[in-house]
mmCIF file of C-alpha atoms and ligand atoms in Angstrom:
data_model
loop_
_atom_site.group_PDB
_atom_site.id
_atom_site.type_symbol
_atom_site.label_atom_id
_atom_site.label_comp_id
_atom_site.label_asym_id
_atom_site.label_seq_id
_atom_site.Cartn_x
_atom_site.Cartn_y
_atom_site.Cartn_z
ATOM 1 C CA MET K 1 -20.683 32.229 -27.004
ATOM 2 C CA GLN K 2 -22.113 34.917 -29.242
ATOM 3 C CA GLU K 3 -24.612 37.099 -27.404
ATOM 4 C CA SER K 4 -26.682 37.425 -30.567
ATOM 5 C CA ILE K 5 -27.226 33.650 -30.771
ATOM 6 C CA LYS K 6 -28.222 33.515 -27.119
ATOM 7 C CA GLY K 7 -30.536 36.455 -27.708
ATOM 8 C CA ILE K 8 -32.228 34.785 -30.663
ATOM 9 C CA LEU K 9 -32.697 31.567 -28.742
ATOM 10 C CA ASN K 10 -34.411 33.499 -25.954
ATOM 11 C CA GLN K 11 -37.020 34.873 -28.369
ATOM 12 C CA VAL K 12 -40.468 33.336 -28.688
ATOM 13 C CA ASN K 13 -40.497 33.570 -32.473
ATOM 14 C CA PHE K 14 -37.763 33.566 -35.099
ATOM 15 C CA ASP K 15 -37.806 35.509 -38.330
ATOM 16 C CA VAL K 16 -35.912 34.540 -41.450
ATOM 17 C CA HIS K 17 -32.801 36.525 -40.426
ATOM 18 C CA ASP K 18 -32.711 34.901 -36.992
ATOM 19 C CA ILE K 19 -32.855 31.457 -38.523
ATOM 20 C CA ILE K 20 -30.113 32.274 -41.015
ATOM 21 C CA GLN K 21 -27.904 33.377 -38.122
ATOM 22 C CA LEU K 22 -28.590 30.115 -36.325
ATOM 23 C CA LEU K 23 -27.787 28.144 -39.468
ATOM 24 C CA GLU K 24 -24.515 30.071 -39.773
ATOM 25 C CA ALA K 25 -23.539 29.437 -36.133
ATOM 26 C CA ASP K 26 -19.924 28.390 -35.569
ATOM 27 C CA ASP K 27 -18.966 25.252 -33.621
ATOM 28 C CA ILE K 28 -19.319 26.712 -30.125
ATOM 29 C CA ASN K 29 -22.649 28.346 -30.874
ATOM 30 C CA THR K 30 -23.850 25.218 -32.613
ATOM 31 C CA GLU K 31 -23.143 23.231 -29.452
ATOM 32 C CA TYR K 32 -25.277 25.727 -27.559
ATOM 33 C CA LEU K 33 -28.056 25.498 -30.148
ATOM 34 C CA PHE K 34 -27.993 21.703 -29.888
ATOM 35 C CA SER K 35 -28.098 21.763 -26.097
ATOM 36 C CA GLN K 36 -31.088 24.126 -26.153
ATOM 37 C CA ALA K 37 -32.912 21.833 -28.598
ATOM 38 C CA ALA K 38 -32.195 18.842 -26.351
ATOM 39 C CA LYS K 39 -33.648 20.723 -23.385
ATOM 40 C CA ILE K 40 -36.786 21.627 -25.302
ATOM 41 C CA LYS K 41 -37.214 18.040 -26.387
ATOM 42 C CA GLN K 42 -36.951 16.875 -22.795
ATOM 43 C CA LYS K 43 -39.318 19.554 -21.510
ATOM 44 C CA HIS K 44 -42.061 19.265 -24.114
ATOM 45 C CA ILE K 45 -42.105 15.658 -25.189
ATOM 46 C CA GLY K 46 -39.861 13.897 -22.720
ATOM 47 C CA ASN K 47 -36.768 11.984 -23.692
ATOM 48 C CA TYR K 48 -38.641 9.471 -25.772
ATOM 49 C CA THR K 49 -37.696 7.894 -29.067
ATOM 50 C CA TYR K 50 -40.379 6.148 -31.059
ATOM 51 C CA PHE K 51 -39.627 3.348 -33.476
ATOM 52 C CA ARG K 52 -41.518 3.048 -36.765
ATOM 53 C CA GLY K 53 -40.922 0.035 -38.963
ATOM 54 C CA LEU K 54 -40.365 1.387 -42.477
ATOM 55 C CA ILE K 55 -41.719 -0.724 -45.325
ATOM 56 C CA GLU K 56 -40.749 0.352 -48.844
ATOM 57 C CA LEU K 57 -43.738 -1.159 -50.567
ATOM 58 C CA SER K 58 -42.845 -0.500 -54.197
ATOM 59 C CA ASN K 59 -40.319 1.457 -56.237
ATOM 60 C CA TYR K 60 -42.550 1.959 -59.268
ATOM 61 C CA CYS K 61 -42.975 5.682 -59.747
ATOM 62 C CA ARG K 62 -44.671 7.747 -62.382
ATOM 63 C CA LYS K 63 -42.756 10.869 -61.495
ATOM 64 C CA ASP K 64 -39.423 12.071 -62.727
ATOM 65 C CA CYS K 65 -37.982 14.209 -59.943
ATOM 66 C CA TYR K 66 -34.517 15.373 -61.012
ATOM 67 C CA TYR K 67 -32.857 14.307 -57.757
ATOM 68 C CA CYS K 68 -34.199 10.812 -57.177
ATOM 69 C CA GLY K 69 -32.792 7.479 -58.302
ATOM 70 C CA LEU K 70 -36.265 5.959 -58.540
ATOM 71 C CA ARG K 71 -37.423 8.444 -61.171
ATOM 72 C CA LYS K 72 -39.440 6.996 -63.977
ATOM 73 C CA SER K 73 -36.778 7.633 -66.630
ATOM 74 C CA ASN K 74 -34.162 5.649 -64.750
ATOM 75 C CA SER K 75 -34.232 2.383 -66.672
ATOM 76 C CA ASP K 76 -31.418 0.906 -64.546
ATOM 77 C CA VAL K 77 -33.806 0.252 -61.682
ATOM 78 C CA PHE K 78 -35.175 -3.230 -61.064
ATOM 79 C CA ARG K 79 -38.789 -2.376 -60.235
ATOM 80 C CA TYR K 80 -40.604 -4.346 -57.555
ATOM 81 C CA ASP K 81 -43.859 -4.542 -55.666
ATOM 82 C CA VAL K 82 -43.670 -6.275 -52.302
ATOM 83 C CA ARG K 83 -46.433 -8.886 -52.053
ATOM 84 C CA ASP K 84 -49.115 -8.465 -49.400
ATOM 85 C CA GLU K 85 -48.043 -11.596 -47.498
ATOM 86 C CA GLU K 86 -44.497 -10.272 -47.256
ATOM 87 C CA ILE K 87 -45.712 -6.893 -46.061
ATOM 88 C CA LEU K 88 -47.808 -8.541 -43.391
ATOM 89 C CA LYS K 89 -44.699 -10.438 -42.269
ATOM 90 C CA SER K 90 -42.789 -7.177 -41.892
ATOM 91 C CA VAL K 91 -45.737 -5.708 -40.009
ATOM 92 C CA ALA K 92 -45.650 -8.703 -37.670
ATOM 93 C CA TYR K 93 -41.930 -8.092 -37.089
ATOM 94 C CA ALA K 94 -42.631 -4.535 -35.886
ATOM 95 C CA TYR K 95 -45.697 -5.591 -33.902
ATOM 96 C CA GLU K 96 -43.894 -8.430 -32.115
ATOM 97 C CA ARG K 97 -41.120 -6.073 -31.124
ATOM 98 C CA ASN K 98 -43.699 -3.735 -29.672
ATOM 99 C CA TRP K 99 -42.672 -0.807 -31.866
ATOM 100 C CA GLY K 100 -46.164 0.597 -31.907
ATOM 101 C CA SER K 101 -46.049 1.951 -35.412
ATOM 102 C CA ILE K 102 -45.147 1.457 -39.084
ATOM 103 C CA VAL K 103 -44.585 3.637 -42.140
ATOM 104 C CA ILE K 104 -45.555 2.494 -45.621
ATOM 105 C CA GLN K 105 -43.678 4.287 -48.358
ATOM 106 C CA SER K 106 -43.509 3.900 -52.120
ATOM 107 C CA GLY K 107 -42.965 5.659 -55.414
ATOM 108 C CA GLU K 108 -45.954 7.568 -56.683
ATOM 109 C CA ARG K 109 -48.905 5.953 -58.443
ATOM 110 C CA GLN K 110 -52.339 7.460 -58.753
ATOM 111 C CA ASP K 111 -54.414 4.667 -60.296
ATOM 112 C CA ILE K 112 -57.498 3.189 -58.689
ATOM 113 C CA GLU K 113 -56.001 -0.335 -58.487
ATOM 114 C CA PHE K 114 -53.231 1.073 -56.304
ATOM 115 C CA ALA K 115 -55.691 3.017 -54.158
ATOM 116 C CA LYS K 116 -57.749 -0.123 -53.608
ATOM 117 C CA ARG K 117 -54.738 -2.292 -52.925
ATOM 118 C CA ILE K 118 -53.563 0.065 -50.182
ATOM 119 C CA GLU K 119 -57.069 0.164 -48.737
ATOM 120 C CA ARG K 120 -57.232 -3.649 -48.576
ATOM 121 C CA LEU K 121 -53.774 -3.778 -47.077
ATOM 122 C CA LEU K 122 -54.635 -1.262 -44.371
ATOM 123 C CA ILE K 123 -57.671 -3.285 -43.396
ATOM 124 C CA LYS K 124 -55.584 -6.464 -43.230
ATOM 125 C CA ILE K 125 -52.857 -4.780 -41.171
ATOM 126 C CA ASN K 126 -55.316 -3.380 -38.660
ATOM 127 C CA LYS K 127 -57.049 -6.717 -38.339
ATOM 128 C CA GLN K 128 -53.763 -8.520 -37.824
ATOM 129 C CA THR K 129 -52.582 -6.061 -35.173
ATOM 130 C CA ASN K 130 -55.837 -5.348 -33.389
ATOM 131 C CA PHE K 131 -55.742 -1.675 -34.398
ATOM 132 C CA GLU K 132 -52.800 -1.279 -32.039
ATOM 133 C CA LEU K 133 -50.285 0.036 -34.583
ATOM 134 C CA GLY K 134 -50.014 3.637 -35.694
ATOM 135 C CA ILE K 135 -49.919 3.587 -39.494
ATOM 136 C CA THR K 136 -48.203 6.356 -41.421
ATOM 137 C CA LEU K 137 -48.481 6.508 -45.195
ATOM 138 C CA SER K 138 -45.978 8.161 -47.483
ATOM 139 C CA LEU K 139 -47.415 7.495 -50.915
ATOM 140 C CA GLY K 140 -47.202 10.891 -52.543
ATOM 141 C CA GLU K 141 -49.806 13.185 -54.019
ATOM 142 C CA GLN K 142 -53.301 11.753 -54.316
ATOM 143 C CA ASP K 143 -56.769 13.173 -54.782
ATOM 144 C CA TYR K 144 -59.197 13.854 -51.941
ATOM 145 C CA ASP K 145 -61.102 10.589 -52.461
ATOM 146 C CA THR K 146 -57.994 8.452 -52.237
ATOM 147 C CA TYR K 147 -56.663 10.177 -49.141
ATOM 148 C CA LYS K 148 -60.115 9.815 -47.582
ATOM 149 C CA ARG K 149 -60.376 6.152 -48.593
ATOM 150 C CA TRP K 150 -57.083 5.389 -46.842
ATOM 151 C CA TYR K 151 -57.981 7.424 -43.781
ATOM 152 C CA GLU K 152 -61.211 5.519 -43.420
ATOM 153 C CA ALA K 153 -59.331 2.252 -43.841
ATOM 154 C CA GLY K 154 -57.252 3.102 -40.781
ATOM 155 C CA ALA K 155 -54.234 5.207 -41.739
ATOM 156 C CA THR K 156 -53.976 8.192 -39.409
ATOM 157 C CA ARG K 157 -50.700 9.813 -40.373
ATOM 158 C CA TYR K 158 -49.356 10.973 -43.722
ATOM 159 C CA LEU K 159 -45.944 12.263 -44.762
ATOM 160 C CA LEU K 160 -45.600 14.360 -47.886
ATOM 161 C CA ARG K 161 -42.405 16.315 -48.203
ATOM 162 C CA ILE K 162 -42.605 19.690 -49.872
ATOM 163 C CA GLU K 163 -38.945 19.029 -50.831
ATOM 164 C CA SER K 164 -38.361 22.801 -51.022
ATOM 165 C CA SER K 165 -40.847 25.478 -50.053
ATOM 166 C CA ASN K 166 -39.293 27.910 -52.530
ATOM 167 C CA LYS K 167 -41.402 27.572 -55.661
ATOM 168 C CA GLU K 168 -38.595 28.683 -57.963
ATOM 169 C CA LEU K 169 -36.220 26.123 -56.507
ATOM 170 C CA TYR K 170 -38.972 23.492 -56.566
ATOM 171 C CA ASN K 171 -39.368 24.133 -60.264
ATOM 172 C CA LYS K 172 -35.639 23.746 -60.851
ATOM 173 C CA ILE K 173 -35.543 20.283 -59.303
ATOM 174 C CA HIS K 174 -38.693 18.957 -60.961
ATOM 175 C CA PRO K 175 -39.829 18.707 -64.576
ATOM 176 C CA ASN K 176 -42.133 21.460 -65.706
ATOM 177 C CA ASP K 177 -45.301 19.464 -66.336
ATOM 178 C CA SER K 178 -48.672 18.736 -64.789
ATOM 179 C CA PHE K 179 -47.302 15.854 -62.658
ATOM 180 C CA HIS K 180 -44.863 18.054 -60.792
ATOM 181 C CA LYS K 181 -46.757 21.146 -59.787
ATOM 182 C CA TYR K 182 -45.779 23.002 -56.626
ATOM 183 C CA GLU K 183 -49.379 24.163 -56.161
ATOM 184 C CA ASN K 184 -50.648 20.574 -56.212
ATOM 185 C CA ARG K 185 -48.223 19.574 -53.530
ATOM 186 C CA ILE K 186 -49.405 22.394 -51.298
ATOM 187 C CA LYS K 187 -52.995 21.490 -52.066
ATOM 188 C CA SER K 188 -52.322 17.870 -51.115
ATOM 189 C CA LEU K 189 -50.890 18.930 -47.768
ATOM 190 C CA GLU K 190 -53.957 21.044 -47.096
ATOM 191 C CA THR K 191 -56.284 18.215 -48.126
ATOM 192 C CA LEU K 192 -54.530 15.833 -45.743
ATOM 193 C CA GLN K 193 -54.979 18.270 -42.876
ATOM 194 C CA ARG K 194 -58.610 18.880 -43.792
ATOM 195 C CA ILE K 195 -59.392 15.157 -43.749
ATOM 196 C CA GLY K 196 -57.885 14.894 -40.288
ATOM 197 C CA TYR K 197 -54.561 13.198 -40.906
ATOM 198 C CA ILE K 198 -51.687 13.862 -38.566
ATOM 199 C CA THR K 199 -49.674 15.504 -41.299
ATOM 200 C CA GLY K 200 -45.952 15.675 -41.905
ATOM 201 C CA THR K 201 -43.722 17.312 -44.427
ATOM 202 C CA GLY K 202 -40.034 17.902 -44.954
ATOM 203 C CA VAL K 203 -37.302 19.130 -47.233
ATOM 204 C CA MET K 204 -33.922 18.176 -48.598
ATOM 205 C CA ILE K 205 -30.950 20.074 -47.231
ATOM 206 C CA GLY K 206 -28.002 21.053 -49.414
ATOM 207 C CA LEU K 207 -29.727 20.923 -52.798
ATOM 208 C CA PRO K 208 -28.112 22.589 -55.784
ATOM 209 C CA PHE K 209 -29.256 26.238 -56.102
ATOM 210 C CA GLN K 210 -30.381 26.260 -52.441
ATOM 211 C CA ASP K 211 -29.140 28.853 -49.945
ATOM 212 C CA LEU K 212 -29.585 29.433 -46.218
ATOM 213 C CA LYS K 213 -32.482 31.773 -46.823
ATOM 214 C CA ASP K 214 -34.337 28.964 -48.590
ATOM 215 C CA LEU K 215 -33.743 26.660 -45.642
ATOM 216 C CA ALA K 216 -34.819 29.299 -43.149
ATOM 217 C CA ASN K 217 -37.995 29.812 -45.156
ATOM 218 C CA ASP K 218 -38.546 26.044 -45.226
ATOM 219 C CA LEU K 219 -38.737 26.055 -41.439
ATOM 220 C CA LEU K 220 -41.075 29.049 -41.454
ATOM 221 C CA PHE K 221 -43.213 27.245 -44.027
ATOM 222 C CA MET K 222 -43.558 24.254 -41.694
ATOM 223 C CA LYS K 223 -44.468 26.526 -38.831
ATOM 224 C CA SER K 224 -47.059 28.428 -40.876
ATOM 225 C CA LEU K 225 -48.661 25.190 -42.025
ATOM 226 C CA ASP K 226 -48.661 24.064 -38.398
ATOM 227 C CA ILE K 227 -47.485 20.596 -39.363
ATOM 228 C CA ASP K 228 -47.404 17.758 -36.842
ATOM 229 C CA MET K 229 -44.410 15.799 -38.121
ATOM 230 C CA CYS K 230 -41.266 16.438 -40.083
ATOM 231 C CA GLY K 231 -38.788 14.252 -41.917
ATOM 232 C CA MET K 232 -35.886 16.102 -43.463
ATOM 233 C CA GLY K 233 -32.350 15.187 -44.317
ATOM 234 C CA PRO K 234 -29.345 15.969 -46.454
ATOM 235 C CA TYR K 235 -29.578 15.866 -50.226
ATOM 236 C CA ILE K 236 -27.247 13.188 -51.544
ATOM 237 C CA GLU K 237 -26.462 13.180 -55.227
ATOM 238 C CA HIS K 238 -27.265 10.152 -57.352
ATOM 239 C CA GLU K 239 -25.212 9.396 -60.484
ATOM 240 C CA THR K 240 -28.100 8.573 -62.752
ATOM 241 C CA THR K 241 -30.151 11.703 -62.097
ATOM 242 C CA PRO K 242 -30.173 15.045 -63.948
ATOM 243 C CA LEU K 243 -29.039 17.007 -60.857
ATOM 244 C CA TYR K 244 -25.824 14.993 -60.682
ATOM 245 C CA LYS K 245 -24.133 17.411 -63.055
ATOM 246 C CA TYR K 246 -24.217 20.046 -60.305
ATOM 247 C CA LYS K 247 -22.269 17.886 -57.869
ATOM 248 C CA ASN K 248 -19.286 20.258 -57.868
ATOM 249 C CA THR K 249 -21.476 23.125 -56.719
ATOM 250 C CA LEU K 250 -22.696 21.326 -53.604
ATOM 251 C CA LEU K 251 -21.612 21.821 -50.019
ATOM 252 C CA PRO K 252 -19.279 19.064 -48.796
ATOM 253 C CA LEU K 253 -21.222 16.137 -47.314
ATOM 254 C CA SER K 254 -19.997 16.918 -43.803
ATOM 255 C CA GLU K 255 -21.478 20.425 -44.051
ATOM 256 C CA ARG K 256 -24.753 19.130 -45.404
ATOM 257 C CA TYR K 257 -24.811 16.820 -42.425
ATOM 258 C CA THR K 258 -24.221 19.558 -39.823
ATOM 259 C CA LEU K 259 -26.703 21.806 -41.560
ATOM 260 C CA SER K 260 -29.297 19.040 -41.329
ATOM 261 C CA LEU K 261 -28.705 18.647 -37.598
ATOM 262 C CA LYS K 262 -29.038 22.416 -37.192
ATOM 263 C CA MET K 263 -32.317 22.385 -39.127
ATOM 264 C CA ILE K 264 -33.646 19.657 -36.808
ATOM 265 C CA ALA K 265 -32.527 21.530 -33.697
ATOM 266 C CA ILE K 266 -34.036 24.839 -34.835
ATOM 267 C CA LEU K 267 -37.317 23.216 -35.813
ATOM 268 C CA ARG K 268 -37.528 21.531 -32.413
ATOM 269 C CA ILE K 269 -37.143 24.942 -30.783
ATOM 270 C CA MET K 270 -39.711 26.512 -33.125
ATOM 271 C CA MET K 271 -42.313 23.744 -32.930
ATOM 272 C CA LEU K 272 -41.895 22.330 -29.442
ATOM 273 C CA ASP K 273 -44.104 19.266 -29.519
ATOM 274 C CA ILE K 274 -44.095 17.936 -33.094
ATOM 275 C CA ASN K 275 -42.533 14.630 -34.095
ATOM 276 C CA ILE K 276 -39.236 14.943 -35.928
ATOM 277 C CA ALA K 277 -37.744 11.930 -37.674
ATOM 278 C CA SER K 278 -34.115 11.128 -37.737
ATOM 279 C CA THR K 279 -33.785 10.167 -41.394
ATOM 280 C CA THR K 280 -31.774 7.514 -43.219
ATOM 281 C CA ALA K 281 -29.949 10.083 -45.366
ATOM 282 C CA LEU K 282 -28.138 11.229 -42.202
ATOM 283 C CA GLN K 283 -26.903 7.686 -41.728
ATOM 284 C CA VAL K 284 -25.479 7.601 -45.252
ATOM 285 C CA ILE K 285 -23.109 10.441 -44.350
ATOM 286 C CA ASN K 286 -22.395 9.354 -40.790
ATOM 287 C CA PRO K 287 -23.006 5.792 -39.574
ATOM 288 C CA ASN K 288 -24.188 7.243 -36.234
ATOM 289 C CA GLY K 289 -26.131 10.040 -37.893
ATOM 290 C CA ARG K 290 -29.568 8.908 -36.865
ATOM 291 C CA GLU K 291 -28.555 8.515 -33.229
ATOM 292 C CA GLU K 292 -26.910 11.956 -33.217
ATOM 293 C CA ALA K 293 -30.079 13.573 -34.527
ATOM 294 C CA LEU K 294 -31.973 12.153 -31.547
ATOM 295 C CA LEU K 295 -29.660 14.144 -29.279
ATOM 296 C CA VAL K 296 -30.504 17.450 -30.958
ATOM 297 C CA GLY K 297 -34.271 17.269 -31.102
ATOM 298 C CA ALA K 298 -35.408 14.355 -33.268
ATOM 299 C CA ASN K 299 -37.648 11.789 -31.553
ATOM 300 C CA VAL K 300 -38.543 9.233 -34.214
ATOM 301 C CA ILE K 301 -36.389 6.595 -35.851
ATOM 302 C CA MET K 302 -37.518 4.400 -38.710
ATOM 303 C CA PRO K 303 -35.678 1.090 -38.917
ATOM 304 C CA ASN K 304 -36.037 -0.318 -42.398
ATOM 305 C CA ILE K 305 -37.968 -3.594 -42.325
ATOM 306 C CA THR K 306 -38.534 -3.953 -46.061
ATOM 307 C CA PRO K 307 -37.966 -7.634 -46.942
ATOM 308 C CA THR K 308 -34.235 -8.014 -47.658
ATOM 309 C CA LEU K 309 -34.848 -9.243 -51.192
ATOM 310 C CA TYR K 310 -36.078 -5.801 -52.282
ATOM 311 C CA HIS K 311 -34.046 -3.607 -50.027
ATOM 312 C CA ALA K 312 -31.196 -2.743 -52.423
ATOM 313 C CA ASN K 313 -33.604 -1.605 -55.124
ATOM 314 C CA TYR K 314 -35.071 1.299 -53.199
ATOM 315 C CA ASN K 315 -32.097 3.244 -54.360
ATOM 316 C CA ILE K 316 -33.109 6.862 -53.936
ATOM 317 C CA TYR K 317 -29.590 8.248 -53.528
ATOM 318 C CA LYS K 318 -25.973 7.210 -53.564
ATOM 319 C CA GLY K 319 -24.950 5.036 -50.640
ATOM 320 C CA LYS K 320 -28.461 3.966 -49.677
ATOM 321 C CA PRO K 321 -28.207 0.357 -50.919
ATOM 322 C CA GLU K 322 -25.006 -0.135 -48.939
ATOM 323 C CA ILE K 323 -26.859 0.484 -45.707
ATOM 324 C CA GLU K 324 -27.551 -2.901 -44.238
ATOM 325 C CA PRO K 325 -31.152 -3.911 -43.700
ATOM 326 C CA GLU K 326 -31.825 -3.731 -39.999
ATOM 327 C CA THR K 327 -30.860 -7.104 -38.578
ATOM 328 C CA ASP K 328 -31.840 -8.164 -35.082
ATOM 329 C CA THR K 329 -28.287 -7.531 -33.883
ATOM 330 C CA TYR K 330 -28.270 -4.082 -35.418
ATOM 331 C CA ILE K 331 -31.563 -3.215 -33.801
ATOM 332 C CA GLN K 332 -30.331 -4.367 -30.407
ATOM 333 C CA LYS K 333 -27.316 -2.095 -30.832
ATOM 334 C CA LEU K 334 -29.557 0.774 -31.869
ATOM 335 C CA GLU K 335 -31.729 0.275 -28.806
ATOM 336 C CA GLN K 336 -28.634 0.273 -26.597
ATOM 337 C CA THR K 337 -27.225 3.460 -28.138
ATOM 338 C CA ILE K 338 -30.543 5.226 -27.669
ATOM 339 C CA LYS K 339 -30.788 4.181 -24.040
ATOM 340 C CA GLN K 340 -27.168 5.164 -23.384
ATOM 341 C CA ALA K 341 -27.942 8.586 -24.821
ATOM 342 C CA GLY K 342 -30.613 8.918 -22.153
ATOM 343 C CA ASP K 343 -33.749 8.318 -24.200
ATOM 344 C CA THR K 344 -36.515 5.902 -23.353
ATOM 345 C CA ILE K 345 -37.913 3.891 -26.249
ATOM 346 C CA GLY K 346 -41.663 4.343 -26.557
ATOM 347 C CA TYR K 347 -42.501 0.647 -26.820
ATOM 348 C CA GLY K 348 -46.126 -0.287 -27.249
ATOM 349 C CA GLN K 349 -47.186 3.270 -28.020
ATOM 350 C CA LYS K 350 -48.287 4.690 -31.333
ATOM 351 C CA GLY K 351 -46.197 7.740 -30.537
ATOM 352 C CA ASP K 352 -48.518 10.259 -32.146
ATOM 353 C CA PRO K 353 -47.153 13.796 -32.018
ATOM 354 C CA LYS K 354 -48.404 15.725 -28.997
ATOM 355 C CA HIS K 355 -48.697 18.763 -31.237
ATOM 356 C CA PHE K 356 -51.667 17.327 -33.108
ATOM 357 C CA PHE K 357 -53.693 17.071 -29.916
ATOM 358 C CA ASN K 358 -52.325 20.156 -28.151
ATOM 359 C CA LYS K 359 -53.206 22.447 -31.054
ATOM 360 C CA LYS K 360 -56.813 21.342 -30.935
ATOM 361 C CA GLN K 361 -57.230 22.394 -27.330
HETATM 362 N N1 5AD C 401 -31.095 12.816 -51.619
HETATM 363 C C1 5AD C 401 -31.787 12.898 -50.451
HETATM 364 N N2 5AD C 401 -33.092 12.647 -50.365
HETATM 365 C C2 5AD C 401 -33.739 12.300 -51.485
HETATM 366 N N3 5AD C 401 -35.014 12.002 -51.716
HETATM 367 C C3 5AD C 401 -35.173 11.703 -53.023
HETATM 368 N N4 5AD C 401 -34.002 11.818 -53.657
HETATM 369 C C4 5AD C 401 -33.087 12.196 -52.725
HETATM 370 C C5 5AD C 401 -31.698 12.477 -52.767
HETATM 371 N N5 5AD C 401 -31.019 12.396 -53.902
HETATM 372 C C6 5AD C 401 -36.039 12.065 -50.680
HETATM 373 C C7 5AD C 401 -37.135 13.035 -51.070
HETATM 374 C C8 5AD C 401 -38.374 12.173 -51.162
HETATM 375 C C9 5AD C 401 -38.002 10.978 -50.304
HETATM 376 C C10 5AD C 401 -38.712 9.749 -50.677
HETATM 377 O O1 5AD C 401 -36.619 10.812 -50.512
HETATM 378 O O2 5AD C 401 -37.275 14.036 -50.079
HETATM 379 O O3 5AD C 401 -39.514 12.790 -50.663
HETATM 380 FE FE1 SF4 C 402 -40.836 9.216 -57.381
HETATM 381 FE FE2 SF4 C 402 -40.680 10.184 -54.882
HETATM 382 FE FE3 SF4 C 402 -38.465 9.655 -56.296
HETATM 383 FE FE4 SF4 C 402 -40.004 11.735 -56.997
HETATM 384 S S1 SF4 C 402 -38.876 11.486 -55.042
HETATM 385 S S2 SF4 C 402 -39.124 10.204 -58.410
HETATM 386 S S3 SF4 C 402 -42.049 10.926 -56.525
HETATM 387 S S4 SF4 C 402 -39.965 8.162 -55.607
#
């Protein structure tokens, strides 16, 4: 055990150099880091895992992010919109299993028809479930009125990843036009907080051009914004995207995976009582990836309940379509693994992050 790592973990606050050292930790020190994160999770939020049923509502997107398979210029994608009745069926699936919460995600659209459709859908979902489900939206950048419209229709949580908090890096992985402005993304996050959403963000880990300092600053960015939730995971290259040409410059997948677990563990230690999701990208690299993340600080898992018909077309990165939709048998296994690992599943609870309420006190 390196004394310096122990020393850092005993501090109340980390600076960028501390975090870099933690990210560089060797195997033995990493084990220690993970065990500290597990302790903090137990102490501050209890050993709970919350389920959120993830519904990938549509893969139409007007953006052209250089890393994502759903980008507008990718003409290989079969574009879909899940019909309201089908969404309500998926919602019922989560509700009947007592999961307490759903996430609605889609590619980005900013037109009024879309805004109104989501509003109607939220009203229907809340009616169908007696306002008992926590509803998280992940529908990209929108203006104040749209965010407000959805909040008033019953969505209380919103996830908008900053993708990278380094503006220069952000600009390298997005087109340089008015649709992909770093400043707008920051503004959106601030608007969400101002309206009163329980707000989440996140980044990709192992991007081309990214170094440990960027990742350390990503965590400090989350802390400075005082976010309530985080979803972050490894970057996984996709053949039909512009960033694919940098594939030989990337860290091996196994390192991106470990780095992602370290990021989760460090964030748990830095922001004791937020919700941290164990993301699907971890599962692409390691079939047990999502369960492992729960052991090092994550406390939310998002089984995909998009109707099977559409599932394969939400092809953000390589390997995603091969992940089976979550069958009943799979979910039973997942529940067992979580319980064996010592966590209790937060059935029947919305599972809002304690941080949101604690910081108001
Ligand atoms: N690898 C990992 N994550 C990705 N995302 C998009 N493309 C990739 C990729 N190639 C993530 C982004 C986005 C979310 C919907 O998926 O962080 O916010
Ligand atoms: Fe669209 Fe999101 Fe993919 Fe960017 S990351 S292209 S906004 S779906």
